[in-house]
Amino acid sequence: MNIARVIVGISGASGAALGMRIVELLAALPDIETHLVVSDAARRTLDLECDPTALERLQSLVHHHHPNDDIGTSIASGSFPVHGMIVAPCSMQTLSAIATGRTDTLLARAADVQLKERRRLVLMTRETPLHLGHLRNMCAVTEMGAIIMPPVPAFYHLPQSVAEIVDHLATRAIDLLELSCSPLSKSWPGTLQGLEG
């Protein structure tokens, strides 16, 4: 059996439901070992945007939950084989830390390891509007090999709820890791027939 390890980082930007849904989807996939790291600010956002039991539910769904201040744990080392990492949502503070190599938290260190080991790193950056510093940080991490995936909804599949939008974004992020189970998301059907009023 070939196990793929995936790290999910949740930072303090709005959009905690994205990280929650990604963990739920990964938990349902065979042969995936999920590692979770949650920032202090994300704990507050999960409580506010999801519910007070969200963090506890997340921890019950993953194989390993790593404290954000434990920079000596397994996922902080490049010698620990990992398929890739998703940061969802990725705050501008976390993006800045990754872009500048400031690895004083486990979340930033784990992301830095993905870059140095040339592994997949998907950053679901959450902010709007963007100033030049945000854009430069996005360019910097892209040049280092990260994939910037702002959670911009797709409307071609005619979502009927916020949950459907979150599902589509979560599956697209997982698909970007190119796991053996991909693709999970609905693809563009290639026609606009039936969408015209």
Short mmCIF file of C-alpha atoms in Angstrom, two decimals:
data_model
loop_
_atom_site.label_atom_id
_atom_site.label_comp_id
_atom_site.label_asym_id
_atom_site.label_seq_id
_atom_site.Cartn_x
_atom_site.Cartn_y
_atom_site.Cartn_z
CA MET A 1 0.00 0.00 0.00
CA ASN A 2 1.40 3.37 -1.07
CA ILE A 3 0.48 6.12 1.42
CA ALA A 4 0.61 9.76 0.32
CA ARG A 5 1.22 12.25 3.11
CA VAL A 6 -0.50 15.62 2.74
CA ILE A 7 -0.08 18.64 5.02
CA VAL A 8 -2.99 21.02 5.49
CA GLY A 9 -2.17 24.38 7.01
CA ILE A 10 -4.94 26.69 8.18
CA SER A 11 -4.03 30.32 8.84
CA GLY A 12 -6.11 33.14 10.25
CA ALA A 13 -7.64 34.66 7.13
CA SER A 14 -11.36 34.50 6.53
CA GLY A 15 -12.36 31.29 4.78
CA ALA A 16 -11.84 28.70 7.51
CA ALA A 17 -14.51 26.53 5.86
CA LEU A 18 -12.07 25.93 2.98
CA GLY A 19 -9.51 24.28 5.23
CA MET A 20 -12.25 22.39 7.03
CA ARG A 21 -13.67 20.98 3.79
CA ILE A 22 -10.25 20.04 2.41
CA VAL A 23 -9.52 18.02 5.56
CA GLU A 24 -12.95 16.34 5.33
CA LEU A 25 -12.38 15.39 1.68
CA LEU A 26 -8.86 14.09 2.34
CA ALA A 27 -10.17 12.00 5.24
CA ALA A 28 -12.54 10.24 2.83
CA LEU A 29 -9.79 9.34 0.36
CA PRO A 30 -7.97 6.01 0.58
CA ASP A 31 -4.22 5.87 1.26
CA ILE A 32 -3.91 9.52 2.36
CA GLU A 33 -2.18 10.41 5.63
CA THR A 34 -3.15 13.94 6.60
CA HIS A 35 -1.05 16.19 8.82
CA LEU A 36 -2.63 19.38 10.18
CA VAL A 37 -1.13 22.61 11.49
CA VAL A 38 -3.37 25.48 12.61
CA SER A 39 -2.21 29.00 13.47
CA ASP A 40 -3.40 30.77 16.62
CA ALA A 41 -5.39 33.24 14.52
CA ALA A 42 -6.98 30.35 12.61
CA ARG A 43 -8.27 28.89 15.87
CA ARG A 44 -10.25 32.10 16.39
CA THR A 45 -11.48 32.13 12.78
CA LEU A 46 -12.59 28.48 12.94
CA ASP A 47 -14.53 29.27 16.10
CA LEU A 48 -16.14 32.36 14.54
CA GLU A 49 -16.83 31.16 10.98
CA CYS A 50 -17.52 27.46 11.57
CA ASP A 51 -18.37 26.64 15.18
CA PRO A 52 -16.68 26.18 18.57
CA THR A 53 -16.16 22.44 17.91
CA ALA A 54 -14.51 22.91 14.49
CA LEU A 55 -10.93 22.49 15.67
CA GLU A 56 -11.80 19.38 17.65
CA ARG A 57 -13.55 17.91 14.58
CA LEU A 58 -10.53 18.71 12.40
CA GLN A 59 -8.18 17.01 14.84
CA SER A 60 -10.38 13.89 14.84
CA LEU A 61 -10.21 13.65 11.02
CA VAL A 62 -6.43 13.85 10.57
CA HIS A 63 -3.70 11.34 11.34
CA HIS A 64 -1.46 13.92 13.04
CA HIS A 65 -2.12 17.38 14.44
CA HIS A 66 1.03 19.44 15.00
CA PRO A 67 1.15 22.50 17.28
CA ASN A 68 2.18 25.61 15.33
CA ASP A 69 5.02 26.33 17.74
CA ASP A 70 6.57 22.85 17.40
CA ILE A 71 9.21 23.60 14.78
CA GLY A 72 11.04 20.36 15.60
CA THR A 73 8.23 18.00 14.55
CA SER A 74 8.34 15.67 11.53
CA ILE A 75 6.81 18.00 8.93
CA ALA A 76 9.49 20.63 9.67
CA SER A 77 12.11 18.42 8.01
CA GLY A 78 12.75 17.79 4.33
CA SER A 79 13.81 14.24 5.20
CA PHE A 80 10.17 13.46 6.10
CA PRO A 81 8.55 12.40 2.80
CA VAL A 82 5.41 14.37 1.99
CA HIS A 83 3.44 14.53 -1.26
CA GLY A 84 2.53 18.21 -0.84
CA MET A 85 0.84 20.89 1.22
CA ILE A 86 -2.22 23.11 0.99
CA VAL A 87 -2.59 26.30 3.05
CA ALA A 88 -6.29 27.12 3.15
CA PRO A 89 -6.94 29.88 3.75
CA CYS A 90 -3.55 31.53 3.42
CA SER A 91 -3.43 34.91 5.16
CA MET A 92 -1.24 37.71 3.87
CA GLN A 93 0.89 37.35 7.01
CA THR A 94 1.49 33.66 6.24
CA LEU A 95 2.14 34.46 2.58
CA SER A 96 4.69 37.10 3.63
CA ALA A 97 6.45 34.64 5.94
CA ILE A 98 6.69 32.05 3.17
CA ALA A 99 7.82 34.61 0.58
CA THR A 100 10.63 35.90 2.80
CA GLY A 101 11.71 32.57 4.31
CA ARG A 102 10.69 33.61 7.84
CA THR A 103 10.18 30.21 9.41
CA ASP A 104 9.42 31.01 13.04
CA THR A 105 6.15 29.03 13.00
CA LEU A 106 5.59 25.43 11.97
CA LEU A 107 3.09 26.46 9.31
CA ALA A 108 5.65 28.69 7.59
CA ARG A 109 8.46 26.17 8.11
CA ALA A 110 6.44 23.29 6.63
CA ALA A 111 5.61 25.44 3.59
CA ASP A 112 9.27 26.43 3.26
CA VAL A 113 10.24 22.74 3.30
CA GLN A 114 7.86 22.03 0.42
CA LEU A 115 9.55 24.73 -1.63
CA LYS A 116 13.10 23.65 -0.90
CA GLU A 117 12.26 20.00 -1.61
CA ARG A 118 10.45 20.97 -4.85
CA ARG A 119 7.13 19.57 -3.68
CA ARG A 120 3.65 20.89 -4.40
CA LEU A 121 2.60 23.87 -2.29
CA VAL A 122 -0.88 25.30 -2.91
CA LEU A 123 -1.66 28.64 -1.25
CA MET A 124 -5.31 29.67 -1.15
CA THR A 125 -4.55 33.35 -0.57
CA ARG A 126 -7.41 35.31 0.98
CA GLU A 127 -7.46 39.09 0.76
CA THR A 128 -9.12 41.73 -1.37
CA PRO A 129 -8.32 44.22 -2.67
CA LEU A 130 -4.59 43.55 -2.99
CA HIS A 131 -1.80 46.09 -2.60
CA LEU A 132 1.58 45.91 -4.31
CA GLY A 133 3.24 44.15 -1.37
CA HIS A 134 0.68 41.32 -1.54
CA LEU A 135 1.21 40.97 -5.28
CA ARG A 136 5.00 40.96 -4.94
CA ASN A 137 4.81 38.25 -2.28
CA MET A 138 2.60 36.19 -4.60
CA CYS A 139 5.12 36.64 -7.41
CA ALA A 140 7.98 35.68 -5.08
CA VAL A 141 6.41 32.40 -3.94
CA THR A 142 5.35 31.58 -7.50
CA GLU A 143 8.94 32.04 -8.65
CA MET A 144 9.97 29.63 -5.86
CA GLY A 145 7.51 27.01 -7.10
CA ALA A 146 4.32 27.55 -5.12
CA ILE A 147 0.88 27.59 -6.73
CA ILE A 148 -1.26 30.61 -5.85
CA MET A 149 -4.94 29.66 -5.86
CA PRO A 150 -7.14 32.47 -4.58
CA PRO A 151 -10.54 30.99 -3.67
CA VAL A 152 -12.35 32.58 -6.60
CA PRO A 153 -15.68 30.82 -7.20
CA ALA A 154 -16.45 29.16 -10.53
CA PHE A 155 -20.02 29.68 -11.62
CA TYR A 156 -20.13 27.46 -14.72
CA HIS A 157 -21.41 24.52 -12.68
CA LEU A 158 -24.28 26.71 -11.37
CA PRO A 159 -23.72 26.34 -7.61
CA GLN A 160 -26.89 26.49 -5.53
CA SER A 161 -25.26 27.18 -2.18
CA VAL A 162 -22.15 28.45 -0.44
CA ALA A 163 -21.40 24.82 0.47
CA GLU A 164 -21.26 23.89 -3.23
CA ILE A 165 -18.85 26.77 -3.89
CA VAL A 166 -16.64 25.66 -1.00
CA ASP A 167 -16.75 22.05 -2.24
CA HIS A 168 -15.63 23.05 -5.73
CA LEU A 169 -12.76 25.19 -4.42
CA ALA A 170 -11.65 22.47 -2.00
CA THR A 171 -11.62 19.77 -4.68
CA ARG A 172 -9.73 22.04 -7.09
CA ALA A 173 -7.06 22.66 -4.44
CA ILE A 174 -6.69 18.93 -3.77
CA ASP A 175 -6.51 18.24 -7.52
CA LEU A 176 -3.55 20.62 -7.77
CA LEU A 177 -1.57 18.20 -5.57
CA GLU A 178 -1.91 15.59 -8.34
CA LEU A 179 -2.73 12.73 -6.01
CA SER A 180 -3.44 9.35 -7.57
CA CYS A 181 -7.17 9.82 -6.86
CA SER A 182 -7.41 13.09 -8.84
CA PRO A 183 -9.42 14.69 -10.32
CA LEU A 184 -12.12 15.32 -7.74
CA SER A 185 -13.58 18.58 -9.07
CA LYS A 186 -16.20 19.08 -11.74
CA SER A 187 -14.57 20.07 -15.00
CA TRP A 188 -15.70 22.65 -17.51
CA PRO A 189 -18.15 20.89 -19.87
CA GLY A 190 -16.87 22.79 -22.92
CA THR A 191 -20.11 24.41 -23.93
CA LEU A 192 -22.38 27.25 -22.91
CA GLN A 193 -25.53 25.49 -24.18
CA GLY A 194 -28.19 25.52 -21.55
CA LEU A 195 -26.61 28.46 -19.73
CA GLU A 196 -28.18 31.13 -21.92
CA GLY A 197 -31.30 32.86 -20.62
#
